[in-house]
């Protein structure tokens, strides 16, 4: 992956960040070490700055524009006032939250985890992913990740000294599809782990029971570890074709080889709190904790108590969240279709991936999502992100552009109105 502006680590004059946000050369060699040299500023920084500069509606970065439940905010205030979590909480996380995470896995999936030995609280899912890779990957190990991938995966694999092996999800039957033969062919004797993500950001694909069964069989047959990022577990738009979230750890042979990652950010609309968690076996949790303790050690003390209460919210909370976002998905999908985009209707997450070629963009912008997204704020007053940044195979991602719909209805209505001008 190159930096978000397409220039890959252009050295600045004297070690100060260059215009692209990439540190330059000084003190005798490039400042940024070679593991990170290919990663510049994330696309979100560039596009969010563009939104501010142009006054465009920001459907680029995926954060909700309203906060989560009032009672959960109040729980955080209470914890702060009562002096709970204001000093270093325990390394594995506060017992209340570990118990709540275990309770959540049992209540929603029938999976049982020991809160003391099989649950670890992290600084968001991001730290959980980084710690898992740093703990489990030796330099030279191959890590298979679905492409397009969440942007922190590539950097975390690189920090761990691993080699990423992308397996590309491709459009077919109205969704982005995993080619299971390609996945099988990607496994080599050097493969250490599969890094999965379902529901999948940015495509909105939810892996089916059949796909997950095949992945589980492959992992067992080839004795692979699996790290599975399930932060959108409660954002599955269930219908006849899509059952509720199916955690990979619930498939035969998987519990003992799977590190499952969740987060309060997406489920409770508190992305700034950075409370995430890992559930796995005692050995795997201990391994991940070994890396985690030297990253943040601990984080988000008072928020951990609040999230413990959030996880115990009644089913109605989770249903309402899903139904609210389903309506927003339908609103934005209809608007994008009317504006001329080819829309891949997501079965999960709060993102819609579109194909811009149907807009006749091949002539004006070469079907190039980068150029399209840079021009979109001026053309239509809306910001989106080019999916190409989530690919090693840039060309595969070139025609795709992602819009977030975790925004207030009036904001989405306004965006849809603006996009009509395309
Ligand atoms: C948002 C997101 C994360 C990061 O979660 P945090 O809890 O904010 O660190 C991880 N994975 C995916 C797929 C995401 O979309």
PDB file of N, CA, C and O in Angstrom, residues 341-397:
ATOM      1  N   UNK A 341     -24.628   5.560  -9.774  1.00  0.00           N
ATOM      2  CA  UNK A 341     -23.610   4.593  -9.335  1.00  0.00           C
ATOM      3  C   UNK A 341     -24.152   3.167  -9.463  1.00  0.00           C
ATOM      4  O   UNK A 341     -25.350   2.946  -9.306  1.00  0.00           O
ATOM      5  N   UNK A 342     -23.238   2.239  -9.683  1.00  0.00           N
ATOM      6  CA  UNK A 342     -23.552   0.823  -9.490  1.00  0.00           C
ATOM      7  C   UNK A 342     -23.341   0.543  -8.019  1.00  0.00           C
ATOM      8  O   UNK A 342     -22.238   0.732  -7.509  1.00  0.00           O
ATOM      9  N   UNK A 343     -24.386   0.092  -7.333  1.00  0.00           N
ATOM     10  CA  UNK A 343     -24.324  -0.039  -5.871  1.00  0.00           C
ATOM     11  C   UNK A 343     -24.232  -1.500  -5.458  1.00  0.00           C
ATOM     12  O   UNK A 343     -25.023  -2.329  -5.922  1.00  0.00           O
ATOM     13  N   UNK A 344     -23.266  -1.825  -4.615  1.00  0.00           N
ATOM     14  CA  UNK A 344     -23.219  -3.141  -3.971  1.00  0.00           C
ATOM     15  C   UNK A 344     -23.879  -2.998  -2.609  1.00  0.00           C
ATOM     16  O   UNK A 344     -23.296  -2.437  -1.695  1.00  0.00           O
ATOM     17  N   UNK A 345     -25.120  -3.457  -2.535  1.00  0.00           N
ATOM     18  CA  UNK A 345     -25.906  -3.310  -1.323  1.00  0.00           C
ATOM     19  C   UNK A 345     -25.284  -4.155  -0.217  1.00  0.00           C
ATOM     20  O   UNK A 345     -25.215  -5.379  -0.337  1.00  0.00           O
ATOM     21  N   UNK A 346     -24.810  -3.506   0.857  1.00  0.00           N
ATOM     22  CA  UNK A 346     -24.110  -4.281   1.882  1.00  0.00           C
ATOM     23  C   UNK A 346     -25.058  -5.110   2.727  1.00  0.00           C
ATOM     24  O   UNK A 346     -26.151  -4.667   3.063  1.00  0.00           O
ATOM     25  N   UNK A 347     -24.644  -6.329   3.080  1.00  0.00           N
ATOM     26  CA  UNK A 347     -25.403  -7.167   4.009  1.00  0.00           C
ATOM     27  C   UNK A 347     -25.023  -6.840   5.451  1.00  0.00           C
ATOM     28  O   UNK A 347     -25.696  -7.265   6.388  1.00  0.00           O
ATOM     29  N   UNK A 348     -23.939  -6.103   5.625  1.00  0.00           N
ATOM     30  CA  UNK A 348     -23.497  -5.710   6.960  1.00  0.00           C
ATOM     31  C   UNK A 348     -22.586  -4.507   6.897  1.00  0.00           C
ATOM     32  O   UNK A 348     -22.277  -4.018   5.811  1.00  0.00           O
ATOM     33  N   UNK A 349     -22.155  -4.021   8.054  1.00  0.00           N
ATOM     34  CA  UNK A 349     -21.329  -2.806   8.250  1.00  0.00           C
ATOM     35  C   UNK A 349     -22.142  -1.541   7.987  1.00  0.00           C
ATOM     36  O   UNK A 349     -23.341  -1.622   7.679  1.00  0.00           O
ATOM     37  N   UNK A 350     -21.484  -0.369   8.078  1.00  0.00           N
ATOM     38  CA  UNK A 350     -22.209   0.849   7.682  1.00  0.00           C
ATOM     39  C   UNK A 350     -21.550   1.542   6.502  1.00  0.00           C
ATOM     40  O   UNK A 350     -21.515   2.749   6.413  1.00  0.00           O
ATOM     41  N   UNK A 351     -21.087   0.704   5.547  1.00  0.00           N
ATOM     42  CA  UNK A 351     -20.472   1.232   4.332  1.00  0.00           C
ATOM     43  C   UNK A 351     -21.139   0.664   3.094  1.00  0.00           C
ATOM     44  O   UNK A 351     -21.571  -0.486   3.077  1.00  0.00           O
ATOM     45  N   UNK A 352     -21.183   1.514   2.051  1.00  0.00           N
ATOM     46  CA  UNK A 352     -21.628   1.050   0.742  1.00  0.00           C
ATOM     47  C   UNK A 352     -20.477   1.216  -0.233  1.00  0.00           C
ATOM     48  O   UNK A 352     -19.926   2.314  -0.359  1.00  0.00           O
ATOM     49  N   UNK A 353     -20.110   0.138  -0.887  1.00  0.00           N
ATOM     50  CA  UNK A 353     -19.138   0.233  -1.972  1.00  0.00           C
ATOM     51  C   UNK A 353     -19.898   0.370  -3.291  1.00  0.00           C
ATOM     52  O   UNK A 353     -20.875  -0.342  -3.536  1.00  0.00           O
ATOM     53  N   UNK A 354     -19.427   1.328  -4.103  1.00  0.00           N
ATOM     54  CA  UNK A 354     -20.045   1.568  -5.410  1.00  0.00           C
ATOM     55  C   UNK A 354     -18.995   1.407  -6.499  1.00  0.00           C
ATOM     56  O   UNK A 354     -17.794   1.494  -6.226  1.00  0.00           O
ATOM     57  N   UNK A 355     -19.489   1.203  -7.721  1.00  0.00           N
ATOM     58  CA  UNK A 355     -18.625   1.183  -8.904  1.00  0.00           C
ATOM     59  C   UNK A 355     -18.939   2.453  -9.695  1.00  0.00           C
ATOM     60  O   UNK A 355     -20.096   2.696 -10.037  1.00  0.00           O
ATOM     61  N   UNK A 356     -17.895   3.258  -9.944  1.00  0.00           N
ATOM     62  CA  UNK A 356     -18.136   4.551 -10.599  1.00  0.00           C
ATOM     63  C   UNK A 356     -18.147   4.455 -12.126  1.00  0.00           C
ATOM     64  O   UNK A 356     -18.455   5.427 -12.800  1.00  0.00           O
ATOM     65  N   UNK A 357     -17.850   3.268 -12.660  1.00  0.00           N
ATOM     66  CA  UNK A 357     -17.785   3.172 -14.131  1.00  0.00           C
ATOM     67  C   UNK A 357     -19.137   3.427 -14.779  1.00  0.00           C
ATOM     68  O   UNK A 357     -19.218   3.942 -15.891  1.00  0.00           O
ATOM     69  N   UNK A 358     -20.209   3.114 -14.022  1.00  0.00           N
ATOM     70  CA  UNK A 358     -21.552   3.332 -14.582  1.00  0.00           C
ATOM     71  C   UNK A 358     -21.870   4.817 -14.748  1.00  0.00           C
ATOM     72  O   UNK A 358     -22.819   5.178 -15.425  1.00  0.00           O
ATOM     73  N   UNK A 359     -21.057   5.679 -14.133  1.00  0.00           N
ATOM     74  CA  UNK A 359     -21.263   7.121 -14.293  1.00  0.00           C
ATOM     75  C   UNK A 359     -20.563   7.656 -15.535  1.00  0.00           C
ATOM     76  O   UNK A 359     -20.519   8.869 -15.746  1.00  0.00           O
ATOM     77  N   UNK A 360     -19.964   6.743 -16.314  1.00  0.00           N
ATOM     78  CA  UNK A 360     -19.209   7.195 -17.476  1.00  0.00           C
ATOM     79  C   UNK A 360     -17.880   7.785 -17.063  1.00  0.00           C
ATOM     80  O   UNK A 360     -17.269   8.571 -17.781  1.00  0.00           O
ATOM     81  N   UNK A 361     -17.418   7.374 -15.874  1.00  0.00           N
ATOM     82  CA  UNK A 361     -16.181   7.947 -15.368  1.00  0.00           C
ATOM     83  C   UNK A 361     -14.952   7.458 -16.116  1.00  0.00           C
ATOM     84  O   UNK A 361     -13.879   8.008 -16.005  1.00  0.00           O
ATOM     85  N   UNK A 362     -15.129   6.367 -16.877  1.00  0.00           N
ATOM     86  CA  UNK A 362     -13.944   5.833 -17.536  1.00  0.00           C
ATOM     87  C   UNK A 362     -13.329   6.871 -18.467  1.00  0.00           C
ATOM     88  O   UNK A 362     -12.127   6.922 -18.631  1.00  0.00           O
ATOM     89  N   UNK A 363     -14.186   7.730 -19.040  1.00  0.00           N
ATOM     90  CA  UNK A 363     -13.642   8.729 -19.955  1.00  0.00           C
ATOM     91  C   UNK A 363     -12.972   9.877 -19.183  1.00  0.00           C
ATOM     92  O   UNK A 363     -11.805  10.171 -19.350  1.00  0.00           O
ATOM     93  N   UNK A 364     -13.730  10.479 -18.249  1.00  0.00           N
ATOM     94  CA  UNK A 364     -13.185  11.666 -17.584  1.00  0.00           C
ATOM     95  C   UNK A 364     -12.093  11.346 -16.568  1.00  0.00           C
ATOM     96  O   UNK A 364     -11.161  12.098 -16.392  1.00  0.00           O
ATOM     97  N   UNK A 365     -12.224  10.214 -15.883  1.00  0.00           N
ATOM     98  CA  UNK A 365     -11.263   9.951 -14.813  1.00  0.00           C
ATOM     99  C   UNK A 365     -10.621   8.577 -14.895  1.00  0.00           C
ATOM    100  O   UNK A 365     -10.059   8.091 -13.936  1.00  0.00           O
ATOM    101  N   UNK A 366     -10.738   7.933 -16.038  1.00  0.00           N
ATOM    102  CA  UNK A 366     -10.109   6.627 -16.195  1.00  0.00           C
ATOM    103  C   UNK A 366     -10.635   5.584 -15.223  1.00  0.00           C
ATOM    104  O   UNK A 366      -9.924   4.667 -14.846  1.00  0.00           O
ATOM    105  N   UNK A 367     -11.891   5.721 -14.785  1.00  0.00           N
ATOM    106  CA  UNK A 367     -12.429   4.783 -13.802  1.00  0.00           C
ATOM    107  C   UNK A 367     -11.600   4.803 -12.540  1.00  0.00           C
ATOM    108  O   UNK A 367     -11.479   3.816 -11.829  1.00  0.00           O
ATOM    109  N   UNK A 368     -11.037   5.974 -12.250  1.00  0.00           N
ATOM    110  CA  UNK A 368     -10.059   6.080 -11.181  1.00  0.00           C
ATOM    111  C   UNK A 368     -10.709   6.679  -9.938  1.00  0.00           C
ATOM    112  O   UNK A 368     -11.041   7.863  -9.906  1.00  0.00           O
ATOM    113  N   UNK A 369     -10.899   5.846  -8.930  1.00  0.00           N
ATOM    114  CA  UNK A 369     -11.548   6.280  -7.710  1.00  0.00           C
ATOM    115  C   UNK A 369     -10.814   7.412  -7.001  1.00  0.00           C
ATOM    116  O   UNK A 369     -11.441   8.260  -6.361  1.00  0.00           O
ATOM    117  N   UNK A 370      -9.490   7.430  -7.102  1.00  0.00           N
ATOM    118  CA  UNK A 370      -8.719   8.523  -6.475  1.00  0.00           C
ATOM    119  C   UNK A 370      -9.125   9.867  -7.061  1.00  0.00           C
ATOM    120  O   UNK A 370      -9.470  10.804  -6.330  1.00  0.00           O
ATOM    121  N   UNK A 371      -9.036   9.953  -8.395  1.00  0.00           N
ATOM    122  CA  UNK A 371      -9.353  11.220  -9.052  1.00  0.00           C
ATOM    123  C   UNK A 371     -10.811  11.582  -8.793  1.00  0.00           C
ATOM    124  O   UNK A 371     -11.139  12.747  -8.524  1.00  0.00           O
ATOM    125  N   UNK A 372     -11.670  10.579  -8.838  1.00  0.00           N
ATOM    126  CA  UNK A 372     -13.090  10.817  -8.620  1.00  0.00           C
ATOM    127  C   UNK A 372     -13.325  11.396  -7.221  1.00  0.00           C
ATOM    128  O   UNK A 372     -14.040  12.392  -7.058  1.00  0.00           O
ATOM    129  N   UNK A 373     -12.712  10.784  -6.194  1.00  0.00           N
ATOM    130  CA  UNK A 373     -12.933  11.235  -4.813  1.00  0.00           C
ATOM    131  C   UNK A 373     -12.311  12.606  -4.556  1.00  0.00           C
ATOM    132  O   UNK A 373     -12.829  13.385  -3.762  1.00  0.00           O
ATOM    133  N   UNK A 374     -11.195  12.902  -5.225  1.00  0.00           N
ATOM    134  CA  UNK A 374     -10.607  14.232  -5.055  1.00  0.00           C
ATOM    135  C   UNK A 374     -11.489  15.305  -5.668  1.00  0.00           C
ATOM    136  O   UNK A 374     -11.549  16.420  -5.180  1.00  0.00           O
ATOM    137  N   UNK A 375     -12.205  14.936  -6.753  1.00  0.00           N
ATOM    138  CA  UNK A 375     -13.039  15.918  -7.449  1.00  0.00           C
ATOM    139  C   UNK A 375     -14.449  16.008  -6.851  1.00  0.00           C
ATOM    140  O   UNK A 375     -15.117  17.031  -6.993  1.00  0.00           O
ATOM    141  N   UNK A 376     -14.887  14.958  -6.173  1.00  0.00           N
ATOM    142  CA  UNK A 376     -16.289  14.886  -5.734  1.00  0.00           C
ATOM    143  C   UNK A 376     -16.722  16.041  -4.819  1.00  0.00           C
ATOM    144  O   UNK A 376     -17.844  16.549  -4.981  1.00  0.00           O
ATOM    145  N   UNK A 377     -15.896  16.503  -3.886  1.00  0.00           N
ATOM    146  CA  UNK A 377     -16.338  17.623  -3.046  1.00  0.00           C
ATOM    147  C   UNK A 377     -16.681  18.866  -3.866  1.00  0.00           C
ATOM    148  O   UNK A 377     -17.675  19.539  -3.587  1.00  0.00           O
ATOM    149  N   UNK A 378     -15.892  19.166  -4.886  1.00  0.00           N
ATOM    150  CA  UNK A 378     -16.185  20.328  -5.737  1.00  0.00           C
ATOM    151  C   UNK A 378     -17.392  20.054  -6.619  1.00  0.00           C
ATOM    152  O   UNK A 378     -18.247  20.914  -6.814  1.00  0.00           O
ATOM    153  N   UNK A 379     -17.468  18.830  -7.144  1.00  0.00           N
ATOM    154  CA  UNK A 379     -18.536  18.519  -8.101  1.00  0.00           C
ATOM    155  C   UNK A 379     -19.893  18.390  -7.428  1.00  0.00           C
ATOM    156  O   UNK A 379     -20.909  18.791  -7.991  1.00  0.00           O
ATOM    157  N   UNK A 380     -19.903  17.793  -6.221  1.00  0.00           N
ATOM    158  CA  UNK A 380     -21.201  17.471  -5.625  1.00  0.00           C
ATOM    159  C   UNK A 380     -21.283  17.768  -4.127  1.00  0.00           C
ATOM    160  O   UNK A 380     -22.330  17.547  -3.517  1.00  0.00           O
ATOM    161  N   UNK A 381     -20.196  18.261  -3.533  1.00  0.00           N
ATOM    162  CA  UNK A 381     -20.259  18.604  -2.116  1.00  0.00           C
ATOM    163  C   UNK A 381     -20.350  17.401  -1.193  1.00  0.00           C
ATOM    164  O   UNK A 381     -20.934  17.462  -0.110  1.00  0.00           O
ATOM    165  N   UNK A 382     -19.765  16.270  -1.615  1.00  0.00           N
ATOM    166  CA  UNK A 382     -19.769  15.057  -0.795  1.00  0.00           C
ATOM    167  C   UNK A 382     -18.363  14.463  -0.822  1.00  0.00           C
ATOM    168  O   UNK A 382     -17.674  14.527  -1.843  1.00  0.00           O
ATOM    169  N   UNK A 383     -17.953  13.903   0.323  1.00  0.00           N
ATOM    170  CA  UNK A 383     -16.657  13.223   0.395  1.00  0.00           C
ATOM    171  C   UNK A 383     -16.878  11.709   0.525  1.00  0.00           C
ATOM    172  O   UNK A 383     -17.718  11.263   1.306  1.00  0.00           O
ATOM    173  N   UNK A 384     -16.126  10.958  -0.266  1.00  0.00           N
ATOM    174  CA  UNK A 384     -16.112   9.493  -0.176  1.00  0.00           C
ATOM    175  C   UNK A 384     -14.650   9.062  -0.212  1.00  0.00           C
ATOM    176  O   UNK A 384     -13.762   9.899  -0.376  1.00  0.00           O
ATOM    177  N   UNK A 385     -14.388   7.763  -0.039  1.00  0.00           N
ATOM    178  CA  UNK A 385     -12.993   7.319  -0.137  1.00  0.00           C
ATOM    179  C   UNK A 385     -12.825   6.281  -1.249  1.00  0.00           C
ATOM    180  O   UNK A 385     -13.709   5.451  -1.483  1.00  0.00           O
ATOM    181  N   UNK A 386     -11.679   6.353  -1.943  1.00  0.00           N
ATOM    182  CA  UNK A 386     -11.395   5.389  -3.002  1.00  0.00           C
ATOM    183  C   UNK A 386     -10.964   4.055  -2.408  1.00  0.00           C
ATOM    184  O   UNK A 386     -10.023   3.993  -1.618  1.00  0.00           O
ATOM    185  N   UNK A 387     -11.659   2.985  -2.763  1.00  0.00           N
ATOM    186  CA  UNK A 387     -11.329   1.662  -2.203  1.00  0.00           C
ATOM    187  C   UNK A 387      -9.924   1.203  -2.580  1.00  0.00           C
ATOM    188  O   UNK A 387      -9.382   0.315  -1.914  1.00  0.00           O
ATOM    189  N   UNK A 388      -9.327   1.790  -3.604  1.00  0.00           N
ATOM    190  CA  UNK A 388      -7.997   1.339  -4.040  1.00  0.00           C
ATOM    191  C   UNK A 388      -6.985   1.375  -2.897  1.00  0.00           C
ATOM    192  O   UNK A 388      -6.058   0.571  -2.871  1.00  0.00           O
ATOM    193  N   UNK A 389      -7.175   2.280  -1.938  1.00  0.00           N
ATOM    194  CA  UNK A 389      -6.213   2.346  -0.820  1.00  0.00           C
ATOM    195  C   UNK A 389      -6.251   1.077   0.030  1.00  0.00           C
ATOM    196  O   UNK A 389      -5.337   0.847   0.815  1.00  0.00           O
ATOM    197  N   UNK A 390      -7.305   0.294  -0.118  1.00  0.00           N
ATOM    198  CA  UNK A 390      -7.431  -0.926   0.684  1.00  0.00           C
ATOM    199  C   UNK A 390      -6.936  -2.167  -0.066  1.00  0.00           C
ATOM    200  O   UNK A 390      -7.221  -3.295   0.332  1.00  0.00           O
ATOM    201  N   UNK A 391      -6.235  -1.963  -1.174  1.00  0.00           N
ATOM    202  CA  UNK A 391      -5.769  -3.068  -2.025  1.00  0.00           C
ATOM    203  C   UNK A 391      -4.253  -3.032  -2.196  1.00  0.00           C
ATOM    204  O   UNK A 391      -3.664  -1.959  -2.293  1.00  0.00           O
ATOM    205  N   UNK A 392      -3.636  -4.211  -2.295  1.00  0.00           N
ATOM    206  CA  UNK A 392      -2.279  -4.303  -2.839  1.00  0.00           C
ATOM    207  C   UNK A 392      -2.365  -4.209  -4.353  1.00  0.00           C
ATOM    208  O   UNK A 392      -1.546  -3.573  -4.992  1.00  0.00           O
ATOM    209  N   UNK A 393      -3.376  -4.878  -4.891  1.00  0.00           N
ATOM    210  CA  UNK A 393      -3.590  -4.849  -6.340  1.00  0.00           C
ATOM    211  C   UNK A 393      -4.445  -3.632  -6.644  1.00  0.00           C
ATOM    212  O   UNK A 393      -5.662  -3.740  -6.809  1.00  0.00           O
ATOM    213  N   UNK A 394      -3.789  -2.480  -6.686  1.00  0.00           N
ATOM    214  CA  UNK A 394      -4.491  -1.205  -6.848  1.00  0.00           C
ATOM    215  C   UNK A 394      -5.494  -1.199  -7.992  1.00  0.00           C
ATOM    216  O   UNK A 394      -6.575  -0.638  -7.874  1.00  0.00           O
ATOM    217  N   UNK A 395      -5.089  -1.826  -9.115  1.00  0.00           N
ATOM    218  CA  UNK A 395      -5.954  -1.784 -10.289  1.00  0.00           C
ATOM    219  C   UNK A 395      -7.294  -2.460 -10.021  1.00  0.00           C
ATOM    220  O   UNK A 395      -8.326  -2.020 -10.492  1.00  0.00           O
ATOM    221  N   UNK A 396      -7.256  -3.535  -9.217  1.00  0.00           N
ATOM    222  CA  UNK A 396      -8.498  -4.244  -8.874  1.00  0.00           C
ATOM    223  C   UNK A 396      -9.477  -3.311  -8.172  1.00  0.00           C
ATOM    224  O   UNK A 396     -10.688  -3.434  -8.310  1.00  0.00           O
ATOM    225  N   UNK A 397      -8.929  -2.401  -7.373  1.00  0.00           N
ATOM    226  CA  UNK A 397      -9.791  -1.531  -6.572  1.00  0.00           C
ATOM    227  C   UNK A 397     -10.121  -0.211  -7.232  1.00  0.00           C
ATOM    228  O   UNK A 397     -10.945   0.551  -6.713  1.00  0.00           O
TER     229      UNK A 397
END
